[in-house]
Every structure is written in C-alpha cells, then in structure tokens.
Coordinates of N, CA and C in Angstrom, one line a residue:
M5 N -8.5 12.3 -14.2 CA -8.6 11.7 -12.9 C -9.7 10.7 -12.9
S6 N -9.5 9.6 -12.1 CA -10.5 8.5 -12.1 C -11.7 9.0 -11.4
K7 N -12.8 8.3 -11.8 CA -14.1 8.5 -11.0 C -14.0 7.8 -9.7
L8 N -14.4 8.4 -8.6 CA -14.5 7.8 -7.3 C -15.9 7.5 -7.0
L9 N -16.2 6.3 -6.7 CA -17.6 5.9 -6.4 C -17.9 6.5 -5.0
T10 N -19.0 7.2 -4.9 CA -19.4 7.8 -3.6 C -20.2 6.8 -2.8
D11 N -20.3 7.1 -1.5 CA -21.1 6.2 -0.6 C -22.6 6.1 -1.1
N12 N -23.1 7.2 -1.6 CA -24.5 7.2 -2.1 C -24.6 6.3 -3.4
E13 N -23.6 6.2 -4.2 CA -23.6 5.5 -5.4 C -23.4 4.0 -5.2
A14 N -22.7 3.7 -4.1 CA -22.3 2.3 -3.8 C -23.5 1.4 -3.4
T15 N -23.7 0.3 -4.2 CA -24.7 -0.7 -4.0 C -24.1 -2.0 -4.1
G16 N -24.8 -3.0 -3.7 CA -24.4 -4.4 -3.9 C -23.0 -4.7 -3.3
K17 N -22.1 -5.3 -4.1 CA -20.8 -5.6 -3.7 C -19.9 -4.4 -3.3
A18 N -20.1 -3.3 -4.0 CA -19.4 -2.1 -3.7 C -19.7 -1.6 -2.3
K19 N -21.0 -1.7 -2.0 CA -21.4 -1.2 -0.6 C -20.9 -2.2 0.4
E20 N -20.9 -3.5 0.2 CA -20.3 -4.5 1.1 C -18.8 -4.1 1.4
V21 N -18.1 -3.9 0.3 CA -16.7 -3.6 0.4 C -16.5 -2.3 1.2
F22 N -17.2 -1.3 0.9 CA -17.1 0.0 1.6 C -17.4 -0.1 3.1
D23 N -18.5 -0.9 3.4 CA -18.8 -1.1 4.8 C -17.7 -1.8 5.5
E24 N -17.1 -2.8 4.9 CA -16.0 -3.5 5.6 C -14.8 -2.7 5.7
L25 N -14.5 -1.9 4.7 CA -13.3 -1.0 4.8 C -13.6 0.0 6.0
R26 N -14.7 0.6 6.0 CA -15.1 1.6 7.1 C -14.9 0.9 8.4
E27 N -15.3 -0.3 8.6 CA -15.2 -1.1 9.8 C -13.7 -1.3 10.2
K28 N -12.9 -1.7 9.2 CA -11.5 -2.0 9.5 C -10.6 -0.8 9.6
M29 N -10.9 0.2 8.7 CA -10.0 1.4 8.6 C -10.6 2.7 9.1
G30 N -11.9 2.7 9.3 CA -12.5 3.9 9.7 C -12.9 4.9 8.6
M31 N -12.6 4.4 7.3 CA -12.8 5.2 6.1 C -12.7 4.3 4.9
V32 N -13.1 4.8 3.8 CA -12.9 4.1 2.5 C -11.8 4.9 1.7
P33 N -10.7 4.3 1.5 CA -9.6 4.9 0.7 C -10.0 5.1 -0.7
N34 N -9.6 6.2 -1.3 CA -9.9 6.5 -2.7 C -9.4 5.4 -3.7
F35 N -8.4 4.7 -3.3 CA -7.9 3.6 -4.1 C -9.0 2.6 -4.3
F36 N -9.7 2.3 -3.3 CA -10.9 1.3 -3.4 C -12.1 2.0 -4.1
R37 N -12.3 3.3 -3.9 CA -13.4 4.0 -4.5 C -13.2 4.0 -6.0
A38 N -12.0 4.2 -6.5 CA -11.7 4.2 -7.9 C -11.9 2.8 -8.5
Q39 N -11.4 1.8 -7.9 CA -11.6 0.4 -8.4 C -13.1 0.1 -8.4
A40 N -13.8 0.5 -7.4 CA -15.3 0.1 -7.3 C -16.1 0.8 -8.4
A41 N -15.6 2.0 -8.8 CA -16.3 2.7 -9.9 C -16.2 2.0 -11.2
V42 N -15.1 1.2 -11.3 CA -14.8 0.4 -12.6 C -15.4 -1.0 -12.5
D43 N -15.1 -1.7 -11.3 CA -15.5 -3.1 -11.2 C -15.6 -3.5 -9.7
P44 N -16.8 -3.5 -9.1 CA -16.9 -3.8 -7.7 C -16.3 -5.2 -7.3
E45 N -16.4 -6.2 -8.2 CA -15.9 -7.5 -8.0 C -14.4 -7.5 -7.8
W46 N -13.7 -6.7 -8.7 CA -12.3 -6.5 -8.6 C -11.9 -5.9 -7.3
T47 N -12.7 -5.0 -6.9 CA -12.4 -4.3 -5.6 C -12.5 -5.3 -4.4
A48 N -13.5 -6.2 -4.5 CA -13.7 -7.2 -3.4 C -12.5 -8.2 -3.4
I49 N -12.0 -8.5 -4.6 CA -10.9 -9.4 -4.7 C -9.7 -8.8 -4.0
N50 N -9.4 -7.5 -4.3 CA -8.3 -6.8 -3.8 C -8.4 -6.5 -2.3
L51 N -9.7 -6.3 -1.8 CA -9.9 -6.2 -0.4 C -9.5 -7.5 0.3
S52 N -9.9 -8.6 -0.3 CA -9.6 -9.9 0.3 C -8.0 -10.1 0.3
R53 N -7.4 -9.8 -0.7 CA -5.9 -9.9 -0.8 C -5.3 -9.0 0.3
W54 N -5.8 -7.7 0.4 CA -5.2 -6.8 1.4 C -5.4 -7.3 2.8
K55 N -6.6 -7.9 3.1 CA -6.9 -8.4 4.5 C -5.9 -9.6 4.8
H56 N -5.7 -10.5 3.8 CA -4.9 -11.6 4.0 C -3.4 -11.2 4.3
I57 N -2.9 -10.3 3.5 CA -1.5 -9.9 3.5 C -1.2 -8.9 4.6
M58 N -2.0 -7.8 4.6 CA -1.7 -6.7 5.5 C -2.5 -6.7 6.8
H59 N -3.7 -7.1 6.8 CA -4.5 -7.0 8.0 C -4.4 -8.2 9.0
N60 N -4.3 -9.4 8.5 CA -4.2 -10.5 9.3 C -2.9 -10.6 10.1
E61 N -2.9 -11.2 11.3 CA -1.7 -11.4 12.0 C -0.9 -12.5 11.3
R62 N 0.3 -12.2 11.0 CA 1.2 -13.2 10.3 C 2.6 -13.0 10.9
K63 N 3.6 -13.4 10.2 CA 5.0 -13.3 10.8 C 5.5 -11.9 10.9
L64 N 5.2 -11.0 9.9 CA 5.6 -9.6 9.9 C 4.6 -8.8 10.6
D65 N 5.0 -7.8 11.5 CA 4.1 -7.0 12.1 C 3.6 -5.9 11.1
R66 N 2.6 -5.2 11.5 CA 2.0 -4.2 10.6 C 2.9 -3.1 10.2
K67 N 3.7 -2.6 11.2 CA 4.7 -1.5 10.9 C 5.7 -1.9 9.8
T68 N 6.2 -3.2 10.0 CA 7.2 -3.7 9.0 C 6.5 -3.7 7.6
K69 N 5.3 -4.3 7.6 CA 4.6 -4.4 6.3 C 4.4 -3.0 5.6
E70 N 4.0 -2.0 6.5 CA 3.8 -0.7 5.9 C 5.1 0.0 5.5
L71 N 6.2 -0.3 6.2 CA 7.5 0.2 5.7 C 7.9 -0.4 4.4
I72 N 7.6 -1.7 4.2 CA 7.9 -2.4 2.9 C 7.0 -1.8 1.8
A73 N 5.8 -1.6 2.1 CA 4.8 -1.0 1.2 C 5.3 0.4 0.8
L74 N 5.7 1.2 1.8 CA 6.2 2.5 1.5 C 7.5 2.5 0.6
A75 N 8.4 1.6 0.9 CA 9.6 1.4 0.0 C 9.2 1.1 -1.4
V76 N 8.3 0.2 -1.6 CA 7.9 -0.2 -2.9 C 7.2 1.0 -3.6
S77 N 6.4 1.7 -2.9 CA 5.7 2.8 -3.4 C 6.7 3.9 -3.9
L78 N 7.7 4.1 -3.1 CA 8.8 5.1 -3.5 C 9.5 4.7 -4.7
V79 N 9.9 3.4 -4.8 CA 10.6 2.9 -6.0 C 9.7 3.0 -7.2
N80 N 8.4 2.7 -7.0 CA 7.5 2.8 -8.2 C 7.0 4.2 -8.5
N81 N 7.5 5.2 -7.6 CA 7.2 6.6 -7.8 C 5.7 6.9 -7.8
C82 N 4.9 6.2 -6.9 CA 3.5 6.4 -6.8 C 3.2 7.4 -5.6
E83 N 2.9 8.6 -6.0 CA 2.6 9.6 -4.9 C 1.5 9.2 -4.0
Y84 N 0.4 8.7 -4.6 CA -0.8 8.3 -3.8 C -0.4 7.2 -2.8
C85 N 0.3 6.2 -3.3 CA 0.7 5.0 -2.4 C 1.7 5.5 -1.4
S86 N 2.7 6.3 -1.8 CA 3.7 6.8 -0.9 C 3.1 7.5 0.3
M87 N 2.1 8.4 0.0 CA 1.5 9.2 1.0 C 0.6 8.3 1.9
A88 N -0.1 7.4 1.3 CA -1.0 6.5 2.1 C -0.2 5.6 3.0
H89 N 0.9 5.0 2.5 CA 1.7 4.0 3.3 C 2.6 4.7 4.3
E90 N 3.0 6.0 4.0 CA 3.7 6.7 5.1 C 2.7 7.0 6.2
G91 N 1.5 7.4 5.9 CA 0.5 7.6 7.0 C 0.2 6.4 7.8
A92 N 0.1 5.3 7.0 CA -0.2 4.0 7.7 C 0.9 3.5 8.6
A93 N 2.2 3.8 8.1 CA 3.4 3.4 8.8 C 3.4 4.2 10.1
K94 N 3.1 5.5 10.0 CA 3.1 6.3 11.2 C 2.1 5.8 12.2
M95 N 0.9 5.5 11.7 CA -0.2 5.0 12.6 C 0.2 3.7 13.2
A96 N 1.1 2.9 12.5 CA 1.5 1.6 13.1 C 2.8 1.8 14.0
G97 N 3.2 3.0 14.2 CA 4.3 3.3 15.1 C 5.6 3.7 14.6
A98 N 5.7 3.9 13.2 CA 7.0 4.3 12.7 C 7.2 5.8 13.0
S99 N 8.5 6.0 13.4 CA 8.9 7.4 13.7 C 9.4 8.1 12.5
D100 N 9.5 9.4 12.6 CA 10.0 10.2 11.5 C 11.5 9.8 11.1
E101 N 12.2 9.5 12.2 CA 13.6 9.0 12.0 C 13.6 7.7 11.2
E102 N 12.7 6.8 11.5 CA 12.6 5.5 10.7 C 12.2 5.7 9.3
L103 N 11.3 6.7 9.1 CA 10.9 7.0 7.7 C 12.0 7.6 6.9
N104 N 12.8 8.5 7.5 CA 13.9 9.1 6.9 C 15.0 8.1 6.5
E105 N 15.2 7.1 7.5 CA 16.2 6.1 7.2 C 15.8 5.2 6.1
L106 N 14.5 4.9 6.0 CA 13.9 4.1 5.0 C 14.2 4.8 3.6
R107 N 13.9 6.1 3.5 CA 14.2 6.8 2.3 C 15.7 6.7 1.9
Q108 N 16.6 6.8 2.9 CA 18.0 6.7 2.6 C 18.3 5.3 2.0
V109 N 17.7 4.3 2.6 CA 18.0 2.9 2.1 C 17.5 2.7 0.7
V110 N 16.3 3.2 0.4 CA 15.7 3.1 -0.9 C 16.6 3.8 -1.9
E111 N 17.0 5.1 -1.6 CA 17.8 5.8 -2.5 C 19.2 5.1 -2.7
L112 N 19.8 4.6 -1.7 CA 21.1 3.9 -1.8 C 21.0 2.8 -2.8
F113 N 19.9 1.9 -2.6 CA 19.9 0.7 -3.4 C 19.3 1.0 -4.8
Q114 N 18.6 2.1 -5.0 CA 18.2 2.4 -6.3 C 19.5 2.8 -7.1
S115 N 20.4 3.6 -6.5 CA 21.6 4.0 -7.1 C 22.5 2.8 -7.3
F116 N 22.6 1.9 -6.3 CA 23.5 0.7 -6.4 C 22.9 -0.2 -7.6
T117 N 21.6 -0.3 -7.7 CA 21.1 -1.1 -8.8 C 21.5 -0.5 -10.2
V118 N 21.5 0.8 -10.3 CA 21.9 1.4 -11.6 C 23.4 1.1 -11.8
I119 N 24.2 1.2 -10.8 CA 25.7 0.9 -10.9 C 25.9 -0.6 -11.3
A120 N 25.3 -1.5 -10.6 CA 25.4 -2.9 -10.8 C 25.0 -3.3 -12.2
D121 N 23.8 -2.8 -12.6 CA 23.3 -3.1 -14.0 C 24.2 -2.5 -15.1
S122 N 24.6 -1.3 -14.8 CA 25.4 -0.6 -15.9 C 26.8 -1.3 -16.1
L123 N 27.3 -1.8 -15.0 CA 28.6 -2.5 -15.1 C 28.4 -4.0 -15.3
N124 N 27.2 -4.5 -15.4 CA 26.9 -5.9 -15.6 C 27.7 -6.8 -14.6
V125 N 27.6 -6.4 -13.3 CA 28.3 -7.1 -12.2 C 27.7 -8.5 -12.0
P126 N 28.6 -9.5 -12.0 CA 28.1 -10.9 -11.7 C 27.9 -11.0 -10.1
C127 N 26.9 -11.7 -9.7 CA 26.6 -11.9 -8.3 C 27.4 -13.1 -7.8
E128 N 28.0 -13.0 -6.7 CA 28.9 -14.0 -6.1 C 28.2 -15.0 -5.2
V129 N 26.9 -14.8 -4.9 CA 26.2 -15.7 -4.0 C 25.3 -16.6 -4.8

C-alpha cells in the first residue's frame, strides 16, 4: 500500500495543496495524499488539472463529468476511482437509477468492443 502523507507531515507545496483541497472538497482525498508523499509538485500539477477540467464551470455540468469519470474508472477496473466517482456523482445529483443505467451502458459497450475487435468489423462512418 502507498504511503499517505498526513496533515502533520505536509509542508510547503504539499500543505498548500492540502489546504486548497480541504477548501474545495472539505477533505483531502487519499489519491492526493499518496501523490504528495512521492512528489508534492506532481500533486500540485494534478490539482491544477483537476480544477481546470472538473471544478471550473465549462460546457459539461459536474454530474455529467463525474458519470464519465465513473465510466472510465469502471472500464479501467480501478476500485478506488470507481468508489470515489460514484460518491462524487451522487453528491452532484446522480440517482441510483442513473448509476445502474451507467453500469449497463459500460457493460454493453465493453462486450460490443470485444465482439467488434474479435470479428475485425470495419466501421462504416
């Protein structure tokens, strides 16, 4: 298991990142704690990317972004990410029915991908 940088251990850039995450999310996710234990600058770069893509108001609303993140997490078979993004999607307004439908779509297209690739199907568009 990865080392997780604690609040007491966080100094400099790591402390800045933790403070900002706590302000924006009300907590510091273990994902960022693990990165900060390895390289606080890397953590700051990823926080900046997260803010730009997930936190800032853009064309997609937060619920849609979290549902996409959950779908990617399921496809990548990342338990941590799946749990985190399911929780975030619920906080952004996703219902249990929407989450179940998302799982069905992911499963359907994972299986369709296997079929299309195994048959080497040419795309018509």
